[in-house]
mmCIF file of C-alpha atoms in Angstrom:
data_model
loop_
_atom_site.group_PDB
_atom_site.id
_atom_site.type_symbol
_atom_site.label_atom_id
_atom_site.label_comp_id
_atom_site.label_asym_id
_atom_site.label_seq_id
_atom_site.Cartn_x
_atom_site.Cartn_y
_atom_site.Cartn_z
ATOM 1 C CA UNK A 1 23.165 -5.841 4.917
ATOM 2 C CA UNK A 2 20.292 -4.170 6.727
ATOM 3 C CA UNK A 3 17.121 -5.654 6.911
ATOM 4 C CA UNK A 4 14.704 -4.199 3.884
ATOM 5 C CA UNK A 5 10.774 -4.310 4.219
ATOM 6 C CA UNK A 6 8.156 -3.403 1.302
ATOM 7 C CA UNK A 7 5.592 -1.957 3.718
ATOM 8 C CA UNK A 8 3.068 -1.416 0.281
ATOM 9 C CA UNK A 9 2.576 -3.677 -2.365
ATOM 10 C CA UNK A 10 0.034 -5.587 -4.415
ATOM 11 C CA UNK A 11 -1.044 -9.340 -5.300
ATOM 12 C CA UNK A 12 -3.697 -10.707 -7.789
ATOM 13 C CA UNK A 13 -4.662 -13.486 -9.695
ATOM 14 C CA UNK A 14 -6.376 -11.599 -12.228
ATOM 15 C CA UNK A 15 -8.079 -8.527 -12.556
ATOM 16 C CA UNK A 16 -11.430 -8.044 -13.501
ATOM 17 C CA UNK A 17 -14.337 -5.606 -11.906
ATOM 18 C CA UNK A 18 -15.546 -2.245 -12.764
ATOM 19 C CA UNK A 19 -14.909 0.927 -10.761
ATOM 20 C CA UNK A 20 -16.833 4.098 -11.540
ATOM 21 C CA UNK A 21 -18.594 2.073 -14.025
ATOM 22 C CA UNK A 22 -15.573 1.503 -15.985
ATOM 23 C CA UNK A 23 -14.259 -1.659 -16.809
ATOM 24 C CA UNK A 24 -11.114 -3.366 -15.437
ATOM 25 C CA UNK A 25 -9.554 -6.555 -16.261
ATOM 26 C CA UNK A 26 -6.103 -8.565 -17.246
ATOM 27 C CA UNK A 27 -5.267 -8.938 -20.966
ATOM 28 C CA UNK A 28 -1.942 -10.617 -22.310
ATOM 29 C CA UNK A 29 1.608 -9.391 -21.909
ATOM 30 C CA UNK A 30 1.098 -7.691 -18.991
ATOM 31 C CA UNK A 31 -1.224 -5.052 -20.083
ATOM 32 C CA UNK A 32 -4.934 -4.368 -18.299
ATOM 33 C CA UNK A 33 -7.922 -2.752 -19.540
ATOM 34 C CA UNK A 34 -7.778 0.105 -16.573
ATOM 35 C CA UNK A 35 -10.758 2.298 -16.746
ATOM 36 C CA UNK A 36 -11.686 1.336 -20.149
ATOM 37 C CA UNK A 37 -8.089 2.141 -21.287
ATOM 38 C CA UNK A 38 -5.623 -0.256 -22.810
ATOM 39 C CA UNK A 39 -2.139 0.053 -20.286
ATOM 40 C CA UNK A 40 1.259 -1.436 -19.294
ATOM 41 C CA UNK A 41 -0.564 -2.403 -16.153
ATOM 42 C CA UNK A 42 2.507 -5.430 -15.521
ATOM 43 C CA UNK A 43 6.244 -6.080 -16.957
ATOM 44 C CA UNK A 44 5.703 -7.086 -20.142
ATOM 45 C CA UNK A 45 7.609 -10.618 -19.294
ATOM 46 C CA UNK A 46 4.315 -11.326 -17.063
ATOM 47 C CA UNK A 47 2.365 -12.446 -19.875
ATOM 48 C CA UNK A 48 -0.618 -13.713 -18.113
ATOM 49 C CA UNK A 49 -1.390 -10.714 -16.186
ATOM 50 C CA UNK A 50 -0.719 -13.430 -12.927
ATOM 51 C CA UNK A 51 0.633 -11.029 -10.159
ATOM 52 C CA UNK A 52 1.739 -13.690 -8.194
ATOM 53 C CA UNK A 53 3.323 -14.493 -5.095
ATOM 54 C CA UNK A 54 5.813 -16.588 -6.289
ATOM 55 C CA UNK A 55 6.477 -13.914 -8.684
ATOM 56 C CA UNK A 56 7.162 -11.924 -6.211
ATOM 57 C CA UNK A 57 9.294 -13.706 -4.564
ATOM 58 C CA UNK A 58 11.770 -14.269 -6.911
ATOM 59 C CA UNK A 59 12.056 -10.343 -7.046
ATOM 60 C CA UNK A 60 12.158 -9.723 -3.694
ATOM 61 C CA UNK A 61 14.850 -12.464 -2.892
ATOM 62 C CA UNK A 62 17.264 -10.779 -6.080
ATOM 63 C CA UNK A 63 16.706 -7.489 -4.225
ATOM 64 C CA UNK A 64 17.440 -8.504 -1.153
ATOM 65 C CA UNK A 65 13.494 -7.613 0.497
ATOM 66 C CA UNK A 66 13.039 -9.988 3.683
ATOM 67 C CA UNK A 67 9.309 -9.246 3.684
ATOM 68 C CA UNK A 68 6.381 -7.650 2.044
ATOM 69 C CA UNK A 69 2.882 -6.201 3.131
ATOM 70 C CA UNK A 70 0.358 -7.084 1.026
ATOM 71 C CA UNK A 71 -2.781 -4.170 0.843
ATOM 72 C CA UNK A 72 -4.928 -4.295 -1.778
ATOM 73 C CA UNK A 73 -7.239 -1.976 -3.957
ATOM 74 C CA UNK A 74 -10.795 -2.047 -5.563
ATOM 75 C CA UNK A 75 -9.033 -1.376 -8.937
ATOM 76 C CA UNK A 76 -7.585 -5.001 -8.798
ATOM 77 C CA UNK A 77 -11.002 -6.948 -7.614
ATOM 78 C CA UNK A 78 -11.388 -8.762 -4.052
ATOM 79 C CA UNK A 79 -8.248 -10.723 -3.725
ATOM 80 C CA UNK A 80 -9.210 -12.028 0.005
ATOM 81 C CA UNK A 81 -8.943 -15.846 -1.105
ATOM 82 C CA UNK A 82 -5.859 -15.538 -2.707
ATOM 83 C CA UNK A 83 -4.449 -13.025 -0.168
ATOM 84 C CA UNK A 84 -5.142 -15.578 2.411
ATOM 85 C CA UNK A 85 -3.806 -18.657 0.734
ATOM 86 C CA UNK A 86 -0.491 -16.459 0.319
ATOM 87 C CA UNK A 87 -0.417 -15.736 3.889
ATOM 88 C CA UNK A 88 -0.772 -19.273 5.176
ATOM 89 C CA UNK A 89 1.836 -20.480 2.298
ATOM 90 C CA UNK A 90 4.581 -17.874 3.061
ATOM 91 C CA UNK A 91 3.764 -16.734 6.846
ATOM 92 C CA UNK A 92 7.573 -15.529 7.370
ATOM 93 C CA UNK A 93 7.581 -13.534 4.215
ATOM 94 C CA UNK A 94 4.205 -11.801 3.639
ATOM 95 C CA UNK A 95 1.791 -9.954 5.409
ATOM 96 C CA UNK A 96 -1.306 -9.972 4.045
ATOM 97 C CA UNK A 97 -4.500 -7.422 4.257
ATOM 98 C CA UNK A 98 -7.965 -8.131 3.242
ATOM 99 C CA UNK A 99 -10.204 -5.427 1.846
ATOM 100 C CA UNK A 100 -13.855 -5.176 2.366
ATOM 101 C CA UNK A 101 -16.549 -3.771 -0.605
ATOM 102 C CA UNK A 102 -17.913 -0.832 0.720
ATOM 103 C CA UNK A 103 -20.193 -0.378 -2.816
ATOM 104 C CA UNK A 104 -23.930 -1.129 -3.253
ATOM 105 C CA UNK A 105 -25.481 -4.201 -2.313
ATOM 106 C CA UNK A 106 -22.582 -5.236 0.084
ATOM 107 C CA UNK A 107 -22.498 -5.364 3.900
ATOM 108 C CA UNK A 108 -19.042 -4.526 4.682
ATOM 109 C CA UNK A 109 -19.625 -5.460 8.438
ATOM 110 C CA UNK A 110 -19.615 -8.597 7.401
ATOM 111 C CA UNK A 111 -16.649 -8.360 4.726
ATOM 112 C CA UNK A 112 -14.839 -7.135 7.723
ATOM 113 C CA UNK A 113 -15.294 -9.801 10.246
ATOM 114 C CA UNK A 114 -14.878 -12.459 7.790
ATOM 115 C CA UNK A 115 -11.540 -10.675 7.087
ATOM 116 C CA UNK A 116 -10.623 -10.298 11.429
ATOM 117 C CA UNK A 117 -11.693 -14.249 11.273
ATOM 118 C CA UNK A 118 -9.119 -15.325 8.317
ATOM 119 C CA UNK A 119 -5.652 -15.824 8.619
ATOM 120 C CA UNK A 120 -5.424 -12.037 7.351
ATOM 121 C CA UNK A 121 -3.561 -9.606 9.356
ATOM 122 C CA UNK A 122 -5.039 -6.415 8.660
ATOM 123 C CA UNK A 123 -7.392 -4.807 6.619
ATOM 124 C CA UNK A 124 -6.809 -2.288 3.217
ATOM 125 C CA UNK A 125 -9.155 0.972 2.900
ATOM 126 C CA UNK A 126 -8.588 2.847 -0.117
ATOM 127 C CA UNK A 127 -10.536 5.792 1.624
ATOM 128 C CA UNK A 128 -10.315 8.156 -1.286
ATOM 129 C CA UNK A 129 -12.635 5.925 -2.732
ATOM 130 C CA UNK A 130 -14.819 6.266 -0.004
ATOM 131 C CA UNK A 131 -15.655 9.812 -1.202
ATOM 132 C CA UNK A 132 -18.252 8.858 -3.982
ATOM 133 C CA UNK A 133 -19.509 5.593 -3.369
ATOM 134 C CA UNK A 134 -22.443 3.925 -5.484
ATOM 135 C CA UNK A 135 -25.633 4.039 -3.526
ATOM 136 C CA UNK A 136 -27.626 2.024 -6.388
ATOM 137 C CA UNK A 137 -27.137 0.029 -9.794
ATOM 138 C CA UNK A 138 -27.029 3.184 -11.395
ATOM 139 C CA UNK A 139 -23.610 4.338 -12.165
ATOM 140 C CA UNK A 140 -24.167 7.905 -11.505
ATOM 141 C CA UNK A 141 -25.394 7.537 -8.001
ATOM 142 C CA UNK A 142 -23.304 8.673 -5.550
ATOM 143 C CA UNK A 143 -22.624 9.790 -1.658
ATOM 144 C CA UNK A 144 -19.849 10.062 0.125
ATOM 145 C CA UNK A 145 -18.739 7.365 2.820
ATOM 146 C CA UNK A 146 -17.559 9.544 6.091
ATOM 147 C CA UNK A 147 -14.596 7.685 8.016
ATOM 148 C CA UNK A 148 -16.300 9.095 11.525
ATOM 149 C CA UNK A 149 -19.712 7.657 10.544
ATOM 150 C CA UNK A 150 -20.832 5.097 13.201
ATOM 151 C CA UNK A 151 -20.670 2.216 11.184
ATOM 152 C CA UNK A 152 -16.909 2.726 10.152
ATOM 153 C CA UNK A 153 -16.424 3.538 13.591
ATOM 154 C CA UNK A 154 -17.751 0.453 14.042
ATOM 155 C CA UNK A 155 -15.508 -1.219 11.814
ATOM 156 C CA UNK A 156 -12.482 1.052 13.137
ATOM 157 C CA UNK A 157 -13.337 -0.576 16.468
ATOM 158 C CA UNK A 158 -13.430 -3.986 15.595
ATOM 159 C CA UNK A 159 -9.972 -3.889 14.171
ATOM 160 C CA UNK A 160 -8.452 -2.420 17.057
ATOM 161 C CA UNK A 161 -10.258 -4.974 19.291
ATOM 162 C CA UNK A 162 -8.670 -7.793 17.331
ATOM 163 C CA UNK A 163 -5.224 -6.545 17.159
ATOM 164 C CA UNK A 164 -5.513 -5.524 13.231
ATOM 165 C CA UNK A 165 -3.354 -3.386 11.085
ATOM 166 C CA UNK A 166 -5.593 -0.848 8.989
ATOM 167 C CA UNK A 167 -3.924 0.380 5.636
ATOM 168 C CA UNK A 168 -5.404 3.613 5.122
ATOM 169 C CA UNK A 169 -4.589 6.028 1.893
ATOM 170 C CA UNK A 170 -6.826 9.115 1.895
ATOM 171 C CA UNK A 171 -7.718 11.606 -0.757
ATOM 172 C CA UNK A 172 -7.247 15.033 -0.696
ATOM 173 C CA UNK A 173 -10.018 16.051 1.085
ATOM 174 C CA UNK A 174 -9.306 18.180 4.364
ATOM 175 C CA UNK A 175 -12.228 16.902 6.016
ATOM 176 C CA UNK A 176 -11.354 13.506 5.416
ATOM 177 C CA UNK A 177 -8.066 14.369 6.912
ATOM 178 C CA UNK A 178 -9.696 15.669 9.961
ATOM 179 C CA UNK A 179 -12.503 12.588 10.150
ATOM 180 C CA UNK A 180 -9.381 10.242 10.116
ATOM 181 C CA UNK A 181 -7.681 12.032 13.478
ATOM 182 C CA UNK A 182 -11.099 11.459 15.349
ATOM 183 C CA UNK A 183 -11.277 7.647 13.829
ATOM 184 C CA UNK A 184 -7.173 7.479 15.847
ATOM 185 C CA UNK A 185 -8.118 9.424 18.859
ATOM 186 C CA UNK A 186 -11.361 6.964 18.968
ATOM 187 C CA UNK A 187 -9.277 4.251 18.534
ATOM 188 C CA UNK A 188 -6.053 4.661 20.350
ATOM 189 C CA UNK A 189 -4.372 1.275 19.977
ATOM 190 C CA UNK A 190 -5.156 0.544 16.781
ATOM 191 C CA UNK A 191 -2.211 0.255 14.595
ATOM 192 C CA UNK A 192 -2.745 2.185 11.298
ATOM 193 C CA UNK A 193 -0.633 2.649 8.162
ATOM 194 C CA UNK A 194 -1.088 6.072 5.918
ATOM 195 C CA UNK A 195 -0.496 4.798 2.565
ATOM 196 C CA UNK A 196 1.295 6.762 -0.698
ATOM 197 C CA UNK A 197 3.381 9.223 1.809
ATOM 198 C CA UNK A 198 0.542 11.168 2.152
ATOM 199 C CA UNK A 199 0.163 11.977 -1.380
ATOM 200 C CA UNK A 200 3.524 13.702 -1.275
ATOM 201 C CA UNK A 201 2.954 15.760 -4.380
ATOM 202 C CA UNK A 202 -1.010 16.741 -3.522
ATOM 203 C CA UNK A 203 -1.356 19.720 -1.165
ATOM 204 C CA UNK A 204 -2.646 17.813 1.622
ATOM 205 C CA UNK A 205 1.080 16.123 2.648
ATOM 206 C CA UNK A 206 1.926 17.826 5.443
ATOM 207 C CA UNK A 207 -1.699 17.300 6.992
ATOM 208 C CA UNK A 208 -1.531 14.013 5.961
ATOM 209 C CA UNK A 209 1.992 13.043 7.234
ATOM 210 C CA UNK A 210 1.203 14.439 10.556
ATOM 211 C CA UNK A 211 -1.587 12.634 11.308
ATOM 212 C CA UNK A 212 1.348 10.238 12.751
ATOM 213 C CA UNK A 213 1.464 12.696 15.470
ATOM 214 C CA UNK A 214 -2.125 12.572 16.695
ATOM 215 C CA UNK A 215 -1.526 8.584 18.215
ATOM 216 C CA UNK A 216 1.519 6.302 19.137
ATOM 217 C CA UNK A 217 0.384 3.532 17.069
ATOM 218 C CA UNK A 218 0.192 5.494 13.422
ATOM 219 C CA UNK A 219 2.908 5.031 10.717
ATOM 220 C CA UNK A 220 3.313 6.611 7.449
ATOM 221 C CA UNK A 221 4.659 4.504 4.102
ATOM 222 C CA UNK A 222 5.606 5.153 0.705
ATOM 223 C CA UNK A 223 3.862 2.956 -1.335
ATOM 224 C CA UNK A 224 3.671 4.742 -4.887
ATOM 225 C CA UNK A 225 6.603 7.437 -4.242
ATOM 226 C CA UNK A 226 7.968 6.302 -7.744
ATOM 227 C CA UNK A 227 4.786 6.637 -8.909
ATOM 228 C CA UNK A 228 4.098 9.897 -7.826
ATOM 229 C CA UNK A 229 7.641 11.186 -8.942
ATOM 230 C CA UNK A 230 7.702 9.674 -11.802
ATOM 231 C CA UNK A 231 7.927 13.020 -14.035
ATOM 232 C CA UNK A 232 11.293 13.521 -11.839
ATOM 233 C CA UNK A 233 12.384 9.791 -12.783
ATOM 234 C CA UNK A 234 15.350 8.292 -11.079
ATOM 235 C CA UNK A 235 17.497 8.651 -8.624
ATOM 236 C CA UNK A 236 14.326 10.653 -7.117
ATOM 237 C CA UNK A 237 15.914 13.874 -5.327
ATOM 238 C CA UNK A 238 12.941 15.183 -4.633
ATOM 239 C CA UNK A 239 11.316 12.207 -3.303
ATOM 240 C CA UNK A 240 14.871 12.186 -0.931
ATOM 241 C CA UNK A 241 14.222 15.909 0.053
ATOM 242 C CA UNK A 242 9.994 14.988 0.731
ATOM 243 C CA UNK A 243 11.134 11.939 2.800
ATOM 244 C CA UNK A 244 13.639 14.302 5.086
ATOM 245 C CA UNK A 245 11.144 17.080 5.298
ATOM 246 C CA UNK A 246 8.340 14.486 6.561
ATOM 247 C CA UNK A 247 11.082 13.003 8.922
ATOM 248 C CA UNK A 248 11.552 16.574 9.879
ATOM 249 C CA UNK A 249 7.435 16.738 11.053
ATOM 250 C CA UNK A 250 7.560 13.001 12.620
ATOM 251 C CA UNK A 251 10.298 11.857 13.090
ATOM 252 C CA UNK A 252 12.257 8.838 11.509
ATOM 253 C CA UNK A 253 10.614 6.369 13.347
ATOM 254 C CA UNK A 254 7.294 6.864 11.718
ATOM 255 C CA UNK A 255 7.807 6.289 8.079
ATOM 256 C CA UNK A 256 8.440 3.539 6.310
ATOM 257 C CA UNK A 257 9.370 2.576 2.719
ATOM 258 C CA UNK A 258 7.006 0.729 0.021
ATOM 259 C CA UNK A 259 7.027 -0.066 -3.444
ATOM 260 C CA UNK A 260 3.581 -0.045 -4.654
ATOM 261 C CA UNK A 261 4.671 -3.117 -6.684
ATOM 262 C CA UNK A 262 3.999 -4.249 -9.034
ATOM 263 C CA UNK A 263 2.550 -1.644 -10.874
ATOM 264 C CA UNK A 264 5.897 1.527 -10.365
ATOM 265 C CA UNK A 265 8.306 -1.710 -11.891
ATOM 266 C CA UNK A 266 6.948 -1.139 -15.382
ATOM 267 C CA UNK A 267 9.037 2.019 -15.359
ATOM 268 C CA UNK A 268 12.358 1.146 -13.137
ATOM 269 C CA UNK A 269 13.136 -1.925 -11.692
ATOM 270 C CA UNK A 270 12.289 -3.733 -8.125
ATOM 271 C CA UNK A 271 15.585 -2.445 -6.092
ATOM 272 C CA UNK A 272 15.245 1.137 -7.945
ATOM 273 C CA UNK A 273 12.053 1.435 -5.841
ATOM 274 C CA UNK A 274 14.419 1.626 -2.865
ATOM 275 C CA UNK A 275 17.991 1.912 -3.913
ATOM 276 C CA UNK A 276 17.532 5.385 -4.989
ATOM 277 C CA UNK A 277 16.878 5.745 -1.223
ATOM 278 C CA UNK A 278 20.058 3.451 0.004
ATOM 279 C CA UNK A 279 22.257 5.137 -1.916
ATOM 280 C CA UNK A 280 21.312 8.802 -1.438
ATOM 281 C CA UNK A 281 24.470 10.998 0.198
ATOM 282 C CA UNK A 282 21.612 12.840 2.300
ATOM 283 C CA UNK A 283 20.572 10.747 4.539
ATOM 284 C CA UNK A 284 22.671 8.718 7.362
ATOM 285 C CA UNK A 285 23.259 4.801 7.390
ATOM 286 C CA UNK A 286 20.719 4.641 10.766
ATOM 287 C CA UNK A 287 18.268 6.851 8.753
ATOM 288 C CA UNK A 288 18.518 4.572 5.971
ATOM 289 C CA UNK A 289 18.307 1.325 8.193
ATOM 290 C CA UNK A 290 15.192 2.472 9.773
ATOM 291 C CA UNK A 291 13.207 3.929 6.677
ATOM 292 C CA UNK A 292 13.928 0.673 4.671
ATOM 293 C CA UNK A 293 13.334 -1.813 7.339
ATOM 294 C CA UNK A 294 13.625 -1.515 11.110
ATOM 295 C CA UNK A 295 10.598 0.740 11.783
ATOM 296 C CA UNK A 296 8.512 -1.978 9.931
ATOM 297 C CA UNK A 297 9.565 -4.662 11.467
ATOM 298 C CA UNK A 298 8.607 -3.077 14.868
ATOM 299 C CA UNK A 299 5.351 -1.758 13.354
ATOM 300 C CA UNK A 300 4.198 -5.381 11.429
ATOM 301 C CA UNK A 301 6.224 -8.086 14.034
ATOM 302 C CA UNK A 302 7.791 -9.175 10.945
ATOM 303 C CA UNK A 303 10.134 -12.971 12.252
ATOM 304 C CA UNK A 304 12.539 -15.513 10.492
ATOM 305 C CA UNK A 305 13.443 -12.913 8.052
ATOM 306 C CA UNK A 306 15.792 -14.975 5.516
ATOM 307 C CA UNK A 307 19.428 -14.377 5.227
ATOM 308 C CA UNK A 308 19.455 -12.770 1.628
ATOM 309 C CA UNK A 309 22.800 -12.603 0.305
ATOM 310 C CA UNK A 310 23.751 -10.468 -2.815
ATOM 311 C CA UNK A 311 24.007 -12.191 -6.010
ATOM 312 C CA UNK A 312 26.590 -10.612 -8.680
ATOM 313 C CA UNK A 313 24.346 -9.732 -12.041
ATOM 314 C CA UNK A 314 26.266 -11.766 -14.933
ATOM 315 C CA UNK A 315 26.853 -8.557 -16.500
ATOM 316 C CA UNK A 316 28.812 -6.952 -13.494
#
């Protein structure tokens, strides 16, 4: 059995901020107010809208995942205290990224080094967020947060100082495309993740997706693939043909495979998120074996996997 890694998933207690001025937060039986919309935000079998760890778990272990990274999202609230309590419970099994609130009234300097001074290993920018962020109270005021400013630089900096992972996902913007290849030639040995593929079905992929070329230490992972195929559904063949061609640009050793759980399992299931990958006739067993696992493990230091054997469904 080859070793399997989630390289892009999510953790929360509960849900319950605003973004844009709209209103998030956990209901019953798994369903969220999301932008002042009623949705499936959970399986419906979660009833208290806990995302937990131990939740988790239990899928990971019946799919056979050794380990998970853990980035997280404004849309799902400031999980830092949780985030860190999961890292220092399940060290072998989880690696955990804080997230710092770039929004008015918040220093995120300081959200930043409290996160480089916690058990957390990284830290989580959702930077297409970064491209209207509130400037006041008021929910229609608005500028856009450049990744090459010197106070992200800043940020960018410390990280790399301290040995921490940033998980980056970007918009569609070209110029944040090109402000994020001066933030890795700035900062050359910092390790940084490209989340959601690169937006593989937005027009900026291959820009995105070869922004792994522009430093030794930058990955690419594809956390919300599902998602962003979902109009294609299962077994994913043009996901399989979008992971080759990105191979194709980078090379194998640069991208990795992630869920985006638990949010994509309300439509398949946990091992669908990768299976349709493992059991695809187009790409080799060492293509597999490196996509699924191997080139996180190298990227994250991921040690004392556990032994995971396969358990027969009653059914079978």
């Amino acid at each position: 059995m080859m070793t399997i890694i989630d390289a892009h998933s999510h953790l929360w207690l509960k849900q319950d901020t605003r973004v844009e001025g709209k209103r998030i937060k956990t209901l019953q039986n798994g369903r969220s107010i999301f932008l002042d919309e009623e949705v499936q935000m959970l399986p419906p079998f979660m009833i208290d809208g806990v995302n937990s760890a131990e939740v988790f778990l239990s899928n990971m272990n019946y799919a056979q995942v050794g380990g998970a990274v853990v980035v997280q999202e404004i849309i799902d609230g400031c999980q830092n205290d949780y985030l860190t309590e999961v890292q220092q419970t399940y060290p072998d099994r989880f690696f955990c990224m804080g997230m710092a609130e770039f929004r008015y009234g918040h220093d995120f300097l300081t959200d930043a080094q409290a996160v480089v001074n916690s058990p957390l290993k990284g830290l989580a920018i959702p930077g297409h967020r970064l491209l209207s962020v509130p400037t006041s109270p008021k929910e229609d005021d608005f500028e856009t947060l450049h990744l090459n400013a010197p106070r992200l630089m800043q940020l960018f900096k410390m990280l790399e100082e301290s040995g921490m992972v940033l998980s980056m996902c970007l918009g569609d913007d070209a110029q944040q495309i090109g402000e994020m290849k001066e933030v890795i030639q700035e900062c050359p040995r910092l390790r940084v993740a490209i989340g959601h593929f690169g937006m593989v079905t937005r027009p900026s992929f291959e820009q995105q997706v070869k922004l792994a070329l522009e430093g030794e230490n930058v990955m690419v992972e594809s956390g919300g693939i599902t998602w962003l195929y979902n109009a294609e559904f299962y077994p994913y063949p043009t996901a399989i043909r979008s992971i080759r061609q990105a191979a194709d640009w980078v090379g194998w050793d640069r991208l990795m495979w992630g869920s985006d759980y638990p949010r994509t399992i309300t439509a398949i299931t946990y091992r669908m998120s990768y299976d349709f990958v493992s059991k695809s006739p187009e790409l080799s067993d060492e293509q597999k074996a490196l996509f699924l696992g191997g080139n996180a493990v190298r990227f994250y230091g991921f040690k004392n996997l556990p032994d995971l054997p396969y358990i027969k469904n009653m059914s079978e």
